[in-house]
Amino acid sequence: MARVLIAFASREGHTELIAHHVARKLEDRGHVVRLINLTEHEGEAGADEYDASIIAGSIHRGSFAGALTSFLMRHGPAVRSHTSAFLPVSLTAASHDPHEVAALNEIAQRFLFEAGWQPDWVEHVAGAVYDRQLNLIERTVLHSIMRQHDEEPDQSGSTVLTDWARLDDFIGEFAAKL
């Protein structure tokens, strides 16, 4: 049984959903998990008392939330001292285009370099589009991009691109190292 910190920054809420999914799966394996939303409770987070950390954050316009960088700057030594994973969340993670995948990897690697962190895993996770949280221009642009990638927006207004089975495979690999 390991103590695992899952710290995340979520703009529309899908990264939070992913973090809760990961937490449930790790708890099902007998691990003790603490979730902390860095955008709401950044000052409450610490990584010293954990055996492992998973840091998750969504990419918006080519960058991550400042709360992720702040957390890693303050708690980097603790995170670097134990098993860790980084879950960048983006719509592009669902792409099969090698140029888009390369650009996504570059964004993540630049962030990790700037934060001074090399996690044991970097697992890109496809995000979601929640129409109700977007203005008309954002919605139109995102729907257009999705259609260019042969992905039709869901009529419900919630288009989830996350590959949950792939995420579960990652969770299994991560848990096996604890």
Tab-separated table of C-alpha atoms in Angstrom:
chain	number	residue	atom	x	y	z
A	1	MET	CA	0.000	0.000	0.000
A	2	ALA	CA	1.470	3.324	-1.106
A	3	ARG	CA	0.481	6.891	-0.330
A	4	VAL	CA	-0.137	8.714	-3.612
A	5	LEU	CA	-0.644	12.423	-4.182
A	6	ILE	CA	-2.642	13.405	-7.256
A	7	ALA	CA	-2.270	17.141	-7.823
A	8	PHE	CA	-4.084	18.666	-10.775
A	9	ALA	CA	-5.075	21.923	-12.419
A	10	SER	CA	-8.322	21.869	-14.380
A	11	ARG	CA	-9.970	24.650	-16.357
A	12	GLU	CA	-13.223	23.105	-17.606
A	13	GLY	CA	-13.314	20.181	-15.187
A	14	HIS	CA	-12.253	17.270	-17.379
A	15	THR	CA	-8.748	17.040	-15.917
A	16	GLU	CA	-10.422	16.865	-12.507
A	17	LEU	CA	-12.618	14.017	-13.777
A	18	ILE	CA	-9.495	12.221	-15.010
A	19	ALA	CA	-7.748	12.773	-11.654
A	20	HIS	CA	-10.728	11.314	-9.769
A	21	HIS	CA	-10.792	8.318	-12.136
A	22	VAL	CA	-7.089	7.669	-11.493
A	23	ALA	CA	-7.638	8.029	-7.737
A	24	ARG	CA	-10.505	5.509	-7.719
A	25	LYS	CA	-8.475	2.976	-9.690
A	26	LEU	CA	-5.486	3.329	-7.354
A	27	GLU	CA	-7.720	3.083	-4.272
A	28	ASP	CA	-9.256	-0.075	-5.753
A	29	ARG	CA	-5.719	-1.495	-5.728
A	30	GLY	CA	-5.360	-0.683	-2.017
A	31	HIS	CA	-3.400	2.571	-2.230
A	32	VAL	CA	-4.168	5.657	-0.158
A	33	VAL	CA	-4.768	8.666	-2.405
A	34	ARG	CA	-5.049	12.381	-1.746
A	35	LEU	CA	-6.451	14.600	-4.489
A	36	ILE	CA	-5.630	18.288	-4.521
A	37	ASN	CA	-6.980	20.801	-7.008
A	38	LEU	CA	-4.084	23.222	-7.410
A	39	THR	CA	-6.261	25.908	-8.964
A	40	GLU	CA	-8.339	26.065	-5.772
A	41	HIS	CA	-6.056	24.853	-2.980
A	42	GLU	CA	-2.513	25.402	-4.201
A	43	GLY	CA	-1.203	26.396	-0.793
A	44	GLU	CA	-2.504	23.228	0.850
A	45	ALA	CA	-0.490	20.882	-1.331
A	46	GLY	CA	2.747	19.259	-0.306
A	47	ALA	CA	4.488	16.131	-1.549
A	48	ASP	CA	6.849	15.203	1.283
A	49	GLU	CA	4.634	12.647	2.998
A	50	TYR	CA	3.834	10.619	-0.137
A	51	ASP	CA	5.430	7.618	-1.813
A	52	ALA	CA	4.376	8.717	-5.295
A	53	SER	CA	2.906	11.686	-7.143
A	54	ILE	CA	0.784	12.100	-10.235
A	55	ILE	CA	0.587	15.638	-11.578
A	56	ALA	CA	-2.130	16.356	-14.155
A	57	GLY	CA	-2.852	19.519	-16.063
A	58	SER	CA	-4.639	20.650	-19.163
A	59	ILE	CA	-2.933	22.388	-22.042
A	60	HIS	CA	-4.631	25.564	-23.231
A	61	ARG	CA	-3.194	27.600	-26.064
A	62	GLY	CA	0.127	25.820	-25.775
A	63	SER	CA	0.727	26.119	-22.048
A	64	PHE	CA	-0.186	24.716	-18.657
A	65	ALA	CA	-1.741	26.512	-15.692
A	66	GLY	CA	0.698	28.512	-13.601
A	67	ALA	CA	-0.442	26.561	-10.534
A	68	LEU	CA	1.358	23.463	-11.865
A	69	THR	CA	4.631	25.329	-12.257
A	70	SER	CA	4.264	26.938	-8.822
A	71	PHE	CA	3.602	23.562	-7.223
A	72	LEU	CA	6.636	21.966	-8.867
A	73	MET	CA	8.878	24.905	-7.991
A	74	ARG	CA	7.895	24.620	-4.317
A	75	HIS	CA	7.695	20.844	-4.043
A	76	GLY	CA	10.005	19.667	-6.830
A	77	PRO	CA	12.583	18.018	-4.549
A	78	ALA	CA	9.915	15.828	-2.932
A	79	VAL	CA	8.278	14.959	-6.262
A	80	ARG	CA	11.665	14.120	-7.794
A	81	SER	CA	12.536	11.862	-4.852
A	82	HIS	CA	9.778	9.333	-5.469
A	83	THR	CA	7.851	7.623	-8.259
A	84	SER	CA	6.042	10.219	-10.329
A	85	ALA	CA	3.966	10.683	-13.451
A	86	PHE	CA	2.791	13.625	-15.506
A	87	LEU	CA	-0.593	13.555	-17.243
A	88	PRO	CA	-0.866	16.367	-19.804
A	89	VAL	CA	-4.511	16.621	-20.906
A	90	SER	CA	-5.417	18.019	-24.321
A	91	LEU	CA	-7.643	17.481	-27.318
A	92	THR	CA	-4.531	16.948	-29.413
A	93	ALA	CA	-3.728	13.802	-27.428
A	94	ALA	CA	-6.483	12.104	-29.449
A	95	SER	CA	-4.700	12.938	-32.712
A	96	HIS	CA	-2.902	10.393	-34.869
A	97	ASP	CA	-1.133	13.095	-36.876
A	98	PRO	CA	2.628	12.750	-36.243
A	99	HIS	CA	3.208	16.513	-36.509
A	100	GLU	CA	0.523	17.254	-33.909
A	101	VAL	CA	1.844	14.535	-31.608
A	102	ALA	CA	5.375	15.960	-31.951
A	103	ALA	CA	4.114	19.462	-31.143
A	104	LEU	CA	2.269	18.121	-28.104
A	105	ASN	CA	5.388	16.320	-26.883
A	106	GLU	CA	7.378	19.520	-27.347
A	107	ILE	CA	4.921	21.497	-25.192
A	108	ALA	CA	5.129	18.889	-22.425
A	109	GLN	CA	8.919	18.604	-22.601
A	110	ARG	CA	9.352	22.385	-22.500
A	111	PHE	CA	7.142	22.549	-19.396
A	112	LEU	CA	9.069	19.722	-17.712
A	113	PHE	CA	12.408	21.336	-18.542
A	114	GLU	CA	11.280	24.687	-17.129
A	115	ALA	CA	9.953	22.957	-14.008
A	116	GLY	CA	13.162	20.936	-13.588
A	117	TRP	CA	11.254	17.669	-13.415
A	118	GLN	CA	11.685	14.410	-15.299
A	119	PRO	CA	8.846	12.123	-14.187
A	120	ASP	CA	8.998	8.361	-14.553
A	121	TRP	CA	6.006	8.566	-16.912
A	122	VAL	CA	4.532	11.143	-19.237
A	123	GLU	CA	1.117	9.886	-20.319
A	124	HIS	CA	-0.769	12.198	-22.650
A	125	VAL	CA	-4.520	11.951	-22.065
A	126	ALA	CA	-7.144	13.159	-24.524
A	127	GLY	CA	-9.512	15.707	-23.058
A	128	ALA	CA	-13.073	16.765	-23.763
A	129	VAL	CA	-15.115	19.614	-25.174
A	130	TYR	CA	-17.950	20.850	-22.975
A	131	ASP	CA	-19.973	23.264	-25.093
A	132	ARG	CA	-21.741	24.873	-22.122
A	133	GLN	CA	-18.400	26.152	-20.813
A	134	LEU	CA	-17.347	27.775	-24.086
A	135	ASN	CA	-18.329	31.008	-25.715
A	136	LEU	CA	-19.621	30.931	-29.287
A	137	ILE	CA	-16.234	31.624	-30.869
A	138	GLU	CA	-14.411	28.973	-28.809
A	139	ARG	CA	-17.129	26.420	-29.519
A	140	THR	CA	-17.105	27.152	-33.260
A	141	VAL	CA	-13.312	26.908	-33.476
A	142	LEU	CA	-13.096	23.692	-31.444
A	143	HIS	CA	-15.919	22.040	-33.376
A	144	SER	CA	-14.203	22.992	-36.629
A	145	ILE	CA	-10.908	21.503	-35.456
A	146	MET	CA	-12.669	18.328	-34.338
A	147	ARG	CA	-14.348	17.931	-37.722
A	148	GLN	CA	-10.993	18.386	-39.464
A	149	HIS	CA	-9.867	15.333	-37.501
A	150	ASP	CA	-12.977	13.318	-38.392
A	151	GLU	CA	-14.383	13.715	-34.887
A	152	GLU	CA	-18.006	14.810	-34.819
A	153	PRO	CA	-19.043	16.908	-31.786
A	154	ASP	CA	-21.554	15.076	-29.617
A	155	GLN	CA	-25.088	16.461	-29.865
A	156	SER	CA	-25.333	16.415	-26.070
A	157	GLY	CA	-22.773	19.205	-25.936
A	158	SER	CA	-20.207	17.009	-24.172
A	159	THR	CA	-17.660	15.383	-26.464
A	160	VAL	CA	-15.269	13.218	-24.467
A	161	LEU	CA	-12.193	12.031	-26.352
A	162	THR	CA	-10.495	10.331	-23.401
A	163	ASP	CA	-9.426	6.750	-24.050
A	164	TRP	CA	-10.352	5.353	-20.639
A	165	ALA	CA	-8.960	1.870	-21.387
A	166	ARG	CA	-5.573	3.355	-22.295
A	167	LEU	CA	-5.643	5.453	-19.115
A	168	ASP	CA	-6.451	2.330	-17.097
A	169	ASP	CA	-3.450	0.576	-18.691
A	170	PHE	CA	-1.223	3.436	-17.533
A	171	ILE	CA	-2.713	3.241	-14.021
A	172	GLY	CA	-1.899	-0.467	-13.925
A	173	GLU	CA	1.722	0.180	-14.952
A	174	PHE	CA	2.069	2.986	-12.411
A	175	ALA	CA	0.531	0.924	-9.595
A	176	ALA	CA	2.842	-1.994	-10.378
A	177	LYS	CA	5.853	0.220	-9.565
A	178	LEU	CA	4.549	1.256	-6.139
